[in-house]
Amino acid sequence: AIANNARAALQHGSESVLADLESFTGYDVLDAAAQGDRLSFRIVCEAFDQLGQAIGGLINTLAPEVVLIEEVVGRAGPDAVASLFQSIKRNILPSHSEHLSLRISTVESQLARIACLGAAVTTLDTCFEYDSN
């Protein structure tokens, strides 16, 4: 979606370093945002705002102490990551923000996905624990 939004903006005359590329992916948009490309940064921040709303909803439902976000998000640069964290904080209940730790994973993407899957299974197991007695 990020790459498609960038393509649409370029077709409407927006300027970007992405215009010099024959084709590009969402990763390229993240990288361009980190390098200071204004269009890419705006698109990434819009996507991160939506992501922040979704993560905020999950935090309000599950009340975790730690939220670990895949390292690929960090490719967009510290300012974009800060906008994501701000969006998350705007969308959570005040009682959750006191003890919440937001972190960007430093583990390679594939390993992070496996770790997140394990954490999700553990969480679901805890939430839906059934006592047959």
PDB file of N, CA and C in Angstrom, residues 68-70 109-123:
ATOM      1  N   LEU A  68       6.548  -5.047  20.800  1.00  0.00           N
ATOM      2  CA  LEU A  68       7.741  -5.178  19.970  1.00  0.00           C
ATOM      3  C   LEU A  68       7.316  -5.080  18.512  1.00  0.00           C
ATOM      4  N   ILE A  69       7.870  -4.092  17.821  1.00  0.00           N
ATOM      5  CA  ILE A  69       7.508  -3.828  16.434  1.00  0.00           C
ATOM      6  C   ILE A  69       8.643  -4.294  15.534  1.00  0.00           C
ATOM      7  N   GLU A  70       8.288  -4.922  14.438  1.00  0.00           N
ATOM      8  CA  GLU A  70       9.276  -5.485  13.521  1.00  0.00           C
ATOM      9  C   GLU A  70      10.301  -4.442  13.086  1.00  0.00           C
ATOM     10  N   SER A 109      14.220  -9.865  10.390  1.00  0.00           N
ATOM     11  CA  SER A 109      12.769  -9.941  10.171  1.00  0.00           C
ATOM     12  C   SER A 109      12.187 -11.341  10.317  1.00  0.00           C
ATOM     13  N   GLN A 110      12.792 -12.326   9.688  1.00  0.00           N
ATOM     14  CA  GLN A 110      12.218 -13.670   9.731  1.00  0.00           C
ATOM     15  C   GLN A 110      12.236 -14.222  11.158  1.00  0.00           C
ATOM     16  N   LEU A 111      13.313 -14.000  11.881  1.00  0.00           N
ATOM     17  CA  LEU A 111      13.369 -14.456  13.268  1.00  0.00           C
ATOM     18  C   LEU A 111      12.364 -13.698  14.122  1.00  0.00           C
ATOM     19  N   ALA A 112      12.202 -12.402  13.853  1.00  0.00           N
ATOM     20  CA  ALA A 112      11.242 -11.598  14.604  1.00  0.00           C
ATOM     21  C   ALA A 112       9.825 -12.114  14.387  1.00  0.00           C
ATOM     22  N   ARG A 113       9.511 -12.509  13.165  1.00  0.00           N
ATOM     23  CA  ARG A 113       8.171 -13.036  12.882  1.00  0.00           C
ATOM     24  C   ARG A 113       7.913 -14.322  13.668  1.00  0.00           C
ATOM     25  N   ILE A 114       8.915 -15.170  13.730  1.00  0.00           N
ATOM     26  CA  ILE A 114       8.771 -16.420  14.485  1.00  0.00           C
ATOM     27  C   ILE A 114       8.578 -16.113  15.964  1.00  0.00           C
ATOM     28  N   ALA A 115       9.369 -15.171  16.489  1.00  0.00           N
ATOM     29  CA  ALA A 115       9.250 -14.796  17.899  1.00  0.00           C
ATOM     30  C   ALA A 115       7.878 -14.192  18.182  1.00  0.00           C
ATOM     31  N   CYS A 116       7.399 -13.337  17.290  1.00  0.00           N
ATOM     32  CA  CYS A 116       6.081 -12.712  17.467  1.00  0.00           C
ATOM     33  C   CYS A 116       4.974 -13.751  17.406  1.00  0.00           C
ATOM     34  N   LEU A 117       5.118 -14.717  16.516  1.00  0.00           N
ATOM     35  CA  LEU A 117       4.128 -15.783  16.424  1.00  0.00           C
ATOM     36  C   LEU A 117       4.090 -16.570  17.732  1.00  0.00           C
ATOM     37  N   GLY A 118       5.251 -16.875  18.274  1.00  0.00           N
ATOM     38  CA  GLY A 118       5.316 -17.576  19.556  1.00  0.00           C
ATOM     39  C   GLY A 118       4.675 -16.769  20.674  1.00  0.00           C
ATOM     40  N   ALA A 119       4.946 -15.468  20.687  1.00  0.00           N
ATOM     41  CA  ALA A 119       4.346 -14.599  21.702  1.00  0.00           C
ATOM     42  C   ALA A 119       2.834 -14.541  21.537  1.00  0.00           C
ATOM     43  N   ALA A 120       2.366 -14.496  20.295  1.00  0.00           N
ATOM     44  CA  ALA A 120       0.925 -14.445  20.039  1.00  0.00           C
ATOM     45  C   ALA A 120       0.242 -15.724  20.504  1.00  0.00           C
ATOM     46  N   VAL A 121       0.862 -16.861  20.231  1.00  0.00           N
ATOM     47  CA  VAL A 121       0.291 -18.142  20.653  1.00  0.00           C
ATOM     48  C   VAL A 121       0.232 -18.213  22.172  1.00  0.00           C
ATOM     49  N   THR A 122       1.291 -17.770  22.829  1.00  0.00           N
ATOM     50  CA  THR A 122       1.316 -17.758  24.294  1.00  0.00           C
ATOM     51  C   THR A 122       0.220 -16.857  24.843  1.00  0.00           C
ATOM     52  N   THR A 123       0.060 -15.694  24.243  1.00  0.00           N
ATOM     53  CA  THR A 123      -0.978 -14.755  24.678  1.00  0.00           C
ATOM     54  C   THR A 123      -2.363 -15.352  24.491  1.00  0.00           C
TER      55      THR A 123
END
